[in-house]
C-alpha atoms as an extended CHARMM CRD file, in Angstrom:
* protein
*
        51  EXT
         1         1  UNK       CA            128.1020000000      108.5630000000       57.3920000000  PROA      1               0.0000000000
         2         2  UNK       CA            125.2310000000      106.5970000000       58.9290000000  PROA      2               0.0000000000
         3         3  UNK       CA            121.2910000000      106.8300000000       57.2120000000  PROA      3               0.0000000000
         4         4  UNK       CA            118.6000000000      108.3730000000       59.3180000000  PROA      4               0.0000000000
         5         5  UNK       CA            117.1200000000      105.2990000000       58.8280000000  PROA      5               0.0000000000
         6         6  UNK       CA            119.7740000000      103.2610000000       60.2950000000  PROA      6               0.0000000000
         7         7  UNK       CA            119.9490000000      106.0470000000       63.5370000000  PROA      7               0.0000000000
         8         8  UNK       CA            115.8460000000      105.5180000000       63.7940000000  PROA      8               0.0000000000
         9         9  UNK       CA            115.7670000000      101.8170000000       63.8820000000  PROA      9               0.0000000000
        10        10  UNK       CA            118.4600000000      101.6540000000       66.0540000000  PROA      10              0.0000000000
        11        11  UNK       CA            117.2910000000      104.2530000000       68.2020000000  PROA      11              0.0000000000
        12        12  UNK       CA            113.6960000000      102.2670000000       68.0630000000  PROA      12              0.0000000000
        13        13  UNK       CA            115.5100000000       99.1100000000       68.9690000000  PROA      13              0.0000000000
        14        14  UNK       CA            117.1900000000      100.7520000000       72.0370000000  PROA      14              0.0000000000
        15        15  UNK       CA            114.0640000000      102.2610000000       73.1280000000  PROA      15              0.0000000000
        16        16  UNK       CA            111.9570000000       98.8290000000       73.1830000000  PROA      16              0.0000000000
        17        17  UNK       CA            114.8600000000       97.2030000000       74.8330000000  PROA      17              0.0000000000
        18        18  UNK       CA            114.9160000000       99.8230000000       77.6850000000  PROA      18              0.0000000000
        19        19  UNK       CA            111.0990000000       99.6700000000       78.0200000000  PROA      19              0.0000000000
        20        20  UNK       CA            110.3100000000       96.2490000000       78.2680000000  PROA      20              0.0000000000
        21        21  UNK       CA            113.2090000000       96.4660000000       80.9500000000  PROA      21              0.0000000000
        22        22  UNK       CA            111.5840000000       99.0500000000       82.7360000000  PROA      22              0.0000000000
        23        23  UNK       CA            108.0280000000       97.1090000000       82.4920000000  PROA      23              0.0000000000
        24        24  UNK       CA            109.1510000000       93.9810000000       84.0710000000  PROA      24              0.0000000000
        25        25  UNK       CA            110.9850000000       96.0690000000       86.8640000000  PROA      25              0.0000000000
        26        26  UNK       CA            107.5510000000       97.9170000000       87.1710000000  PROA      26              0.0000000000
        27        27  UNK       CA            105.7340000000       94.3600000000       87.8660000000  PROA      27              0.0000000000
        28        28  UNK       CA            103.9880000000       94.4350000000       84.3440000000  PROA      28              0.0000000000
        29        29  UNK       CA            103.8100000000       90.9020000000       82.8160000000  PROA      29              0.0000000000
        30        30  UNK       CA            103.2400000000       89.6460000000       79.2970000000  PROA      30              0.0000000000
        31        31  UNK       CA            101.7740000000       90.7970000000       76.8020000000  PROA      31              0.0000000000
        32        32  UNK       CA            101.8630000000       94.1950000000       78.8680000000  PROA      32              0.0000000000
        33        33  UNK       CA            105.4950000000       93.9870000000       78.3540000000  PROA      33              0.0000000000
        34        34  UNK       CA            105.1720000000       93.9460000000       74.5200000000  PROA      34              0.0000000000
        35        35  UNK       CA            102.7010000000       96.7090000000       74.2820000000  PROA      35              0.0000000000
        36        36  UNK       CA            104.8030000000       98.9000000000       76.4880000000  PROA      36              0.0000000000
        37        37  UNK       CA            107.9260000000       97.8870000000       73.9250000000  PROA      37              0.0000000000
        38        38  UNK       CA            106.2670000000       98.9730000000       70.8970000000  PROA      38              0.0000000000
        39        39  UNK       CA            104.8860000000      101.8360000000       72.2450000000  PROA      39              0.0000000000
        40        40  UNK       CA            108.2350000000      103.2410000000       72.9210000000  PROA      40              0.0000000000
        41        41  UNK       CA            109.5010000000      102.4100000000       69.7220000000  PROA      41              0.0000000000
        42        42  UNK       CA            106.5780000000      103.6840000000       67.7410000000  PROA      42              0.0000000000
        43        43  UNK       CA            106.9880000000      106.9170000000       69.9760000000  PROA      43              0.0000000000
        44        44  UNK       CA            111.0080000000      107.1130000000       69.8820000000  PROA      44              0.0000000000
        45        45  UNK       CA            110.8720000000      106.5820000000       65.9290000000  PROA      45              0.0000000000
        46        46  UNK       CA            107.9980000000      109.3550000000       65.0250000000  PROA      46              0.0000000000
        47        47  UNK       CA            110.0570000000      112.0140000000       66.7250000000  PROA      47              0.0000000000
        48        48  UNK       CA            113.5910000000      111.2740000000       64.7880000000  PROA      48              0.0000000000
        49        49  UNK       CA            111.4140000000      111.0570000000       61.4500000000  PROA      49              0.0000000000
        50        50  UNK       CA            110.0610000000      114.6660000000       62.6800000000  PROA      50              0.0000000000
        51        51  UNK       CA            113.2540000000      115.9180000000       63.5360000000  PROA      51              0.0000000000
């Protein structure tokens, strides 16, 4: 069986990924790129430790 903690950080990991993806597409550059990253992992990983 896999550890909620492994499904979060993977999850978290996914979600960055996607994001940064999404920023670039959206025309964001740099250090924009990061933010938007962490943000969505930060976000993505507070709701599967609430769930």
């Amino acid at each position: 069986m896999v550890s909620k903690k492994t499904v979060v950080v993977v999850a978290a990991a996914v979600a960055r990924a996607y994001a940064q993806r999404w920023a670039v597409h959206s025309g964001y550059a740099g250090w924009q790129v990061t933010v938007v990253g962490y943000a969505a992992g930060v976000t993505i990983t507070a709701v599967l430790l609430r769930a």
